[in-house]
PDB file of N, CA and C in Angstrom:
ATOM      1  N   UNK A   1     -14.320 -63.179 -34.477  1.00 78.00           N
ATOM      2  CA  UNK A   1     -13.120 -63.715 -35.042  1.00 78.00           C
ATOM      3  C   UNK A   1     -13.187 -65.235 -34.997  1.00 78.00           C
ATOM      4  N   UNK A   2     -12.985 -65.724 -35.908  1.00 88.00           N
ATOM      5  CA  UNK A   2     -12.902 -67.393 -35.864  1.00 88.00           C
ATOM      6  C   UNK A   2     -11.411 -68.162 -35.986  1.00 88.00           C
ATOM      7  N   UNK A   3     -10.708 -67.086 -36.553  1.00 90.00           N
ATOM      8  CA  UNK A   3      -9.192 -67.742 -35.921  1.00 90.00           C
ATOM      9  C   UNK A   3      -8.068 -66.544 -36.017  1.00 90.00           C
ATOM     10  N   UNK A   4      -6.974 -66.906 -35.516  1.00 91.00           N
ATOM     11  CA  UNK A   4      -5.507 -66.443 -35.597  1.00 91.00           C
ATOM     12  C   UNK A   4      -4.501 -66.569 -35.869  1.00 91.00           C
ATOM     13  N   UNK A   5      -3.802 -66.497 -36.544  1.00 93.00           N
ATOM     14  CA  UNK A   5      -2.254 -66.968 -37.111  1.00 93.00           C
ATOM     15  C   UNK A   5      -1.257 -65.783 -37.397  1.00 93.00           C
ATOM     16  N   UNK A   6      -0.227 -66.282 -37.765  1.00 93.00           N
ATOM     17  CA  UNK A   6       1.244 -65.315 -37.619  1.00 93.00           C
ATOM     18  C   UNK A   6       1.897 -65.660 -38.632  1.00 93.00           C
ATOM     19  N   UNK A   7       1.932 -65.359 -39.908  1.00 91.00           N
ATOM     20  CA  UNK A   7       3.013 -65.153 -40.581  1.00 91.00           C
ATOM     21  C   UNK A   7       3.565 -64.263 -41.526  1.00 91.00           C
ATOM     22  N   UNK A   8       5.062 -64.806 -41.225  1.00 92.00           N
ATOM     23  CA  UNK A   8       6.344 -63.563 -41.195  1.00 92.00           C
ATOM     24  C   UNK A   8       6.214 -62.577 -40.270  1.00 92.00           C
ATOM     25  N   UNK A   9       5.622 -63.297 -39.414  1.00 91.00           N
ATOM     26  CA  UNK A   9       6.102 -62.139 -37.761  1.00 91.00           C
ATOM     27  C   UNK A   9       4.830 -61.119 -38.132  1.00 91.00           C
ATOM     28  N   UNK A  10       3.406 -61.583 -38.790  1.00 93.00           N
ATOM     29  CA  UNK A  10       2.456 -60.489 -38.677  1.00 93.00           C
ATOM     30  C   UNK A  10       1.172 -61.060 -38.515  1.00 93.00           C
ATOM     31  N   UNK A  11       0.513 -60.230 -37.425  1.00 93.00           N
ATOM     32  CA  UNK A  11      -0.687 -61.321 -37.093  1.00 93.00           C
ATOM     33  C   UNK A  11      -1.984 -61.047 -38.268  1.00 93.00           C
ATOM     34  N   UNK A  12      -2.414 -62.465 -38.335  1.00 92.00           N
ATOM     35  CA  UNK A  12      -3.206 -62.246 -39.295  1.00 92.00           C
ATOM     36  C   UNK A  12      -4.814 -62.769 -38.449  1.00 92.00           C
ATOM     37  N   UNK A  13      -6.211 -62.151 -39.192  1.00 90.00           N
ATOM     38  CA  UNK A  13      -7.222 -62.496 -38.506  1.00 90.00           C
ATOM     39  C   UNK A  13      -8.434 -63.148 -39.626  1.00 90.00           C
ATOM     40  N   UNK A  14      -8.959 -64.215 -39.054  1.00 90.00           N
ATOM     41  CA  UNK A  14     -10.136 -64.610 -39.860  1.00 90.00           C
ATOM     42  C   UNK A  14     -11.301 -64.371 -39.419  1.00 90.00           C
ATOM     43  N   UNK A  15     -11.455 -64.513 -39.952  1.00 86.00           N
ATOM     44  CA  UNK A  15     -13.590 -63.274 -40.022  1.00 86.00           C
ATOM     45  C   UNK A  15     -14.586 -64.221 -40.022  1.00 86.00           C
ATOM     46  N   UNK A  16     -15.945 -64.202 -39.940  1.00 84.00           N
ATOM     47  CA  UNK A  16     -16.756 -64.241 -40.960  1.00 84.00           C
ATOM     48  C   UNK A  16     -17.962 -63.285 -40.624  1.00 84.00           C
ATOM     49  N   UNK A  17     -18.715 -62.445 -41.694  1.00 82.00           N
ATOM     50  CA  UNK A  17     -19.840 -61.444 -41.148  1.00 82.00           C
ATOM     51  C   UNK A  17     -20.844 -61.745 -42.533  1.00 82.00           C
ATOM     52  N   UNK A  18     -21.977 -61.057 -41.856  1.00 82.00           N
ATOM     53  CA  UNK A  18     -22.920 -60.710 -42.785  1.00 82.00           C
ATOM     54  C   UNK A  18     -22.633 -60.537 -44.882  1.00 82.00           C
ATOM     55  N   UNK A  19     -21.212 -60.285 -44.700  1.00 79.00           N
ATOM     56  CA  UNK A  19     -20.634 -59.874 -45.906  1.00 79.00           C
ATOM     57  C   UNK A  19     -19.813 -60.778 -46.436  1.00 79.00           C
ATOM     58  N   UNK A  20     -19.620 -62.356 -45.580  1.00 84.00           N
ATOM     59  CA  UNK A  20     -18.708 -63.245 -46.049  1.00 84.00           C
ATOM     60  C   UNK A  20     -17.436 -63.050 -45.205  1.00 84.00           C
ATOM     61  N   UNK A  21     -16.811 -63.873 -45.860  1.00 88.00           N
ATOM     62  CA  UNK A  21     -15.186 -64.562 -44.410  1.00 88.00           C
ATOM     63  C   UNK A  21     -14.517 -63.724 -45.384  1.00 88.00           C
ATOM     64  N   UNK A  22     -13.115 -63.557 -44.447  1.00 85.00           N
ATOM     65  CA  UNK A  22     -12.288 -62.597 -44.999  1.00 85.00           C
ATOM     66  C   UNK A  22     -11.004 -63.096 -43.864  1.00 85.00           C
ATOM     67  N   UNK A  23      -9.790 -62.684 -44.364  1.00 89.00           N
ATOM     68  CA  UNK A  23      -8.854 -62.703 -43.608  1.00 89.00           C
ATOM     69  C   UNK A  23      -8.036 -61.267 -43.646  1.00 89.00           C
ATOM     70  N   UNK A  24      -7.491 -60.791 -42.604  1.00 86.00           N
ATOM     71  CA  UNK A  24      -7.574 -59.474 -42.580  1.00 86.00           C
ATOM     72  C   UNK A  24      -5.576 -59.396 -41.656  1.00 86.00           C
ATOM     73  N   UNK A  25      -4.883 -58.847 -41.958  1.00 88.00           N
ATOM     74  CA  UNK A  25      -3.678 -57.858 -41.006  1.00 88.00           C
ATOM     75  C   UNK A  25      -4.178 -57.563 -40.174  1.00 88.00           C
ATOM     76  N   UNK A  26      -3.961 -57.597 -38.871  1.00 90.00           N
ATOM     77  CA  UNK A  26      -4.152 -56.747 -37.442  1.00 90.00           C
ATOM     78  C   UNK A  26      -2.690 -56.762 -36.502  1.00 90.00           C
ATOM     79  N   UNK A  27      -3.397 -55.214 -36.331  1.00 88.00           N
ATOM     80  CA  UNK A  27      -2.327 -54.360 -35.644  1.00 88.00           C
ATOM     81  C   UNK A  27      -2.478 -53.708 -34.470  1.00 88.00           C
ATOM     82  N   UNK A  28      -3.084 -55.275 -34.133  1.00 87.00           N
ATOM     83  CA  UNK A  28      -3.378 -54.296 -31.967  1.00 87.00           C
ATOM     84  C   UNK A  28      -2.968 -55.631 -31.957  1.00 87.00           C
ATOM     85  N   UNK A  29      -3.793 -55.620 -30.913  1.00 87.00           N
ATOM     86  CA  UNK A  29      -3.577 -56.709 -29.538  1.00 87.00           C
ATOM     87  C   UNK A  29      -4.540 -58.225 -29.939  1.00 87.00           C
ATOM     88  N   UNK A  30      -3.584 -59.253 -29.676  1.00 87.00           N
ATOM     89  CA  UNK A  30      -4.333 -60.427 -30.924  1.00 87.00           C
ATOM     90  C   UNK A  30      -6.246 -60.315 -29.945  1.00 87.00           C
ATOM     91  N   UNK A  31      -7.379 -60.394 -30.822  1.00 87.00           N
ATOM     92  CA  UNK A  31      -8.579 -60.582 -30.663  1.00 87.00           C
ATOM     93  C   UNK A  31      -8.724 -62.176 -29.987  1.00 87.00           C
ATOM     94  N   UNK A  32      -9.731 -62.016 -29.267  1.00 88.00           N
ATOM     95  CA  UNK A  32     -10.041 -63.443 -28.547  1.00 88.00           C
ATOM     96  C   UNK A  32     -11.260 -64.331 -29.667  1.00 88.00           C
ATOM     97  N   UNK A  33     -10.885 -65.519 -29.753  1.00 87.00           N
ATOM     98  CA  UNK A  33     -11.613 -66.671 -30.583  1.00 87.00           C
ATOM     99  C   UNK A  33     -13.271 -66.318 -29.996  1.00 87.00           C
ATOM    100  N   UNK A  34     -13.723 -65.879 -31.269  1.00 87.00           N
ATOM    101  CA  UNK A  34     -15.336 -65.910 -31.092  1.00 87.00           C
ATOM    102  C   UNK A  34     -16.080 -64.648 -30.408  1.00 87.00           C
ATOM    103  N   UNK A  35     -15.052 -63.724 -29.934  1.00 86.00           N
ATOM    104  CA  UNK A  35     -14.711 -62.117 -29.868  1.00 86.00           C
ATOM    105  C   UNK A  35     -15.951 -61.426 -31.145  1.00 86.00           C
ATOM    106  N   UNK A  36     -16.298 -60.611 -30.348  1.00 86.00           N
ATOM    107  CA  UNK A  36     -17.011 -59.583 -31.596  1.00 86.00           C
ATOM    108  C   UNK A  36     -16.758 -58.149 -31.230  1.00 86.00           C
ATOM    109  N   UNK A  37     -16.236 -57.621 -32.607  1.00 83.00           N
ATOM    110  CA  UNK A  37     -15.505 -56.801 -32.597  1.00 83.00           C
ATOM    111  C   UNK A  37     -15.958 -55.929 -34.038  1.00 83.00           C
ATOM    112  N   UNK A  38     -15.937 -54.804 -33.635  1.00 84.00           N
ATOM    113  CA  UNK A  38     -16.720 -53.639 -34.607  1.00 84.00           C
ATOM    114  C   UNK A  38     -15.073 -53.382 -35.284  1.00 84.00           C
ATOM    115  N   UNK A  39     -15.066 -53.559 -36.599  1.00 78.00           N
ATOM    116  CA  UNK A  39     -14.277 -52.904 -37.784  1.00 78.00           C
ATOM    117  C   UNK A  39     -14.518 -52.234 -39.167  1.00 78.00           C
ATOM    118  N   UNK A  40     -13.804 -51.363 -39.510  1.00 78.00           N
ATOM    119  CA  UNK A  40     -13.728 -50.564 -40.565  1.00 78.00           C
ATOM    120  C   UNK A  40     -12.829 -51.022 -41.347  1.00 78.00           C
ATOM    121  N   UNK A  41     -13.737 -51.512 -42.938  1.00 73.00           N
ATOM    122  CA  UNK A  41     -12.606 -51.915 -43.720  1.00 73.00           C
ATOM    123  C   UNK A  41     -12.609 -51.011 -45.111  1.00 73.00           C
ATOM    124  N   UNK A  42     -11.183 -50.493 -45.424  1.00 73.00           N
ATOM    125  CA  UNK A  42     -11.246 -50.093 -46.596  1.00 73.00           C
ATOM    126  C   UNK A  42      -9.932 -50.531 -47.860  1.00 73.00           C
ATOM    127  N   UNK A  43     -11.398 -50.471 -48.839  1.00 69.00           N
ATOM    128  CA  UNK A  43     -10.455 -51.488 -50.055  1.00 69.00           C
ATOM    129  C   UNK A  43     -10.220 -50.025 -51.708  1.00 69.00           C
ATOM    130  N   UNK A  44      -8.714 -50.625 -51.840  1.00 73.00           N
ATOM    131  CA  UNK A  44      -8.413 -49.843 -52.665  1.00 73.00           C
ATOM    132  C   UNK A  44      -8.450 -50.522 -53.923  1.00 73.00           C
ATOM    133  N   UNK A  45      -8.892 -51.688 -53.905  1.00 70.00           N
ATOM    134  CA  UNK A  45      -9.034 -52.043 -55.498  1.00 70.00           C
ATOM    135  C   UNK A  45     -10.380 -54.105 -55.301  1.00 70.00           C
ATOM    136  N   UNK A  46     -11.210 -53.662 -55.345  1.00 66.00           N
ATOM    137  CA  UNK A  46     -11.904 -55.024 -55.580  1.00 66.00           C
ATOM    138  C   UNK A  46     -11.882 -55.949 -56.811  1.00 66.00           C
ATOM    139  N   UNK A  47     -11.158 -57.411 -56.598  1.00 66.00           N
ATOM    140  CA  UNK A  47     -10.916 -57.925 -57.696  1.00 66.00           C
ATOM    141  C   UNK A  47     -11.997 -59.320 -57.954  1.00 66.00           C
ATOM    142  N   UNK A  48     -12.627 -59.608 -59.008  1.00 69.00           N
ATOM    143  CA  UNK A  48     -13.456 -60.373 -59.286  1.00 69.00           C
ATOM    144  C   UNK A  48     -12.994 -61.873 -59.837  1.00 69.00           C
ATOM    145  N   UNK A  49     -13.433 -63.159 -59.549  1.00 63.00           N
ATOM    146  CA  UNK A  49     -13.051 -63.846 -59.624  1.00 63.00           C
ATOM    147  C   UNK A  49     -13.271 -64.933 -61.345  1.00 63.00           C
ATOM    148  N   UNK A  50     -12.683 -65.225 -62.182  1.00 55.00           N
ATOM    149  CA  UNK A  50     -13.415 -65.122 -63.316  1.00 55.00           C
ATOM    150  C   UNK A  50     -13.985 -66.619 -63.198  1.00 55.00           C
TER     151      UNK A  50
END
């Protein structure tokens, strides 16, 4: 995890992996800075950038 933030009262998480940075909703317990941490992500619609 490379960072953490909160808004509208929901924690949010920044990434970066093998697959590129991402910022992600999380719904546990906030992750520690620089933490590695095994996740499952699934996407219901991938949008391309023109």
């Amino acid at each position: 995890m490379t960072d953490t933030f909160s808004y509208l009262n929901v924690l949010h998480v920044k990434s970066h992996s093998s697959f590129g940075d991402g910022t992600a909703l999380w719904g546990d317990i906030a992750p520690k800075i620089g933490e590695i941490i095994d996740v499952e992500f699934d996407f219901e619609e991938v949008s391309h950038g023109i």
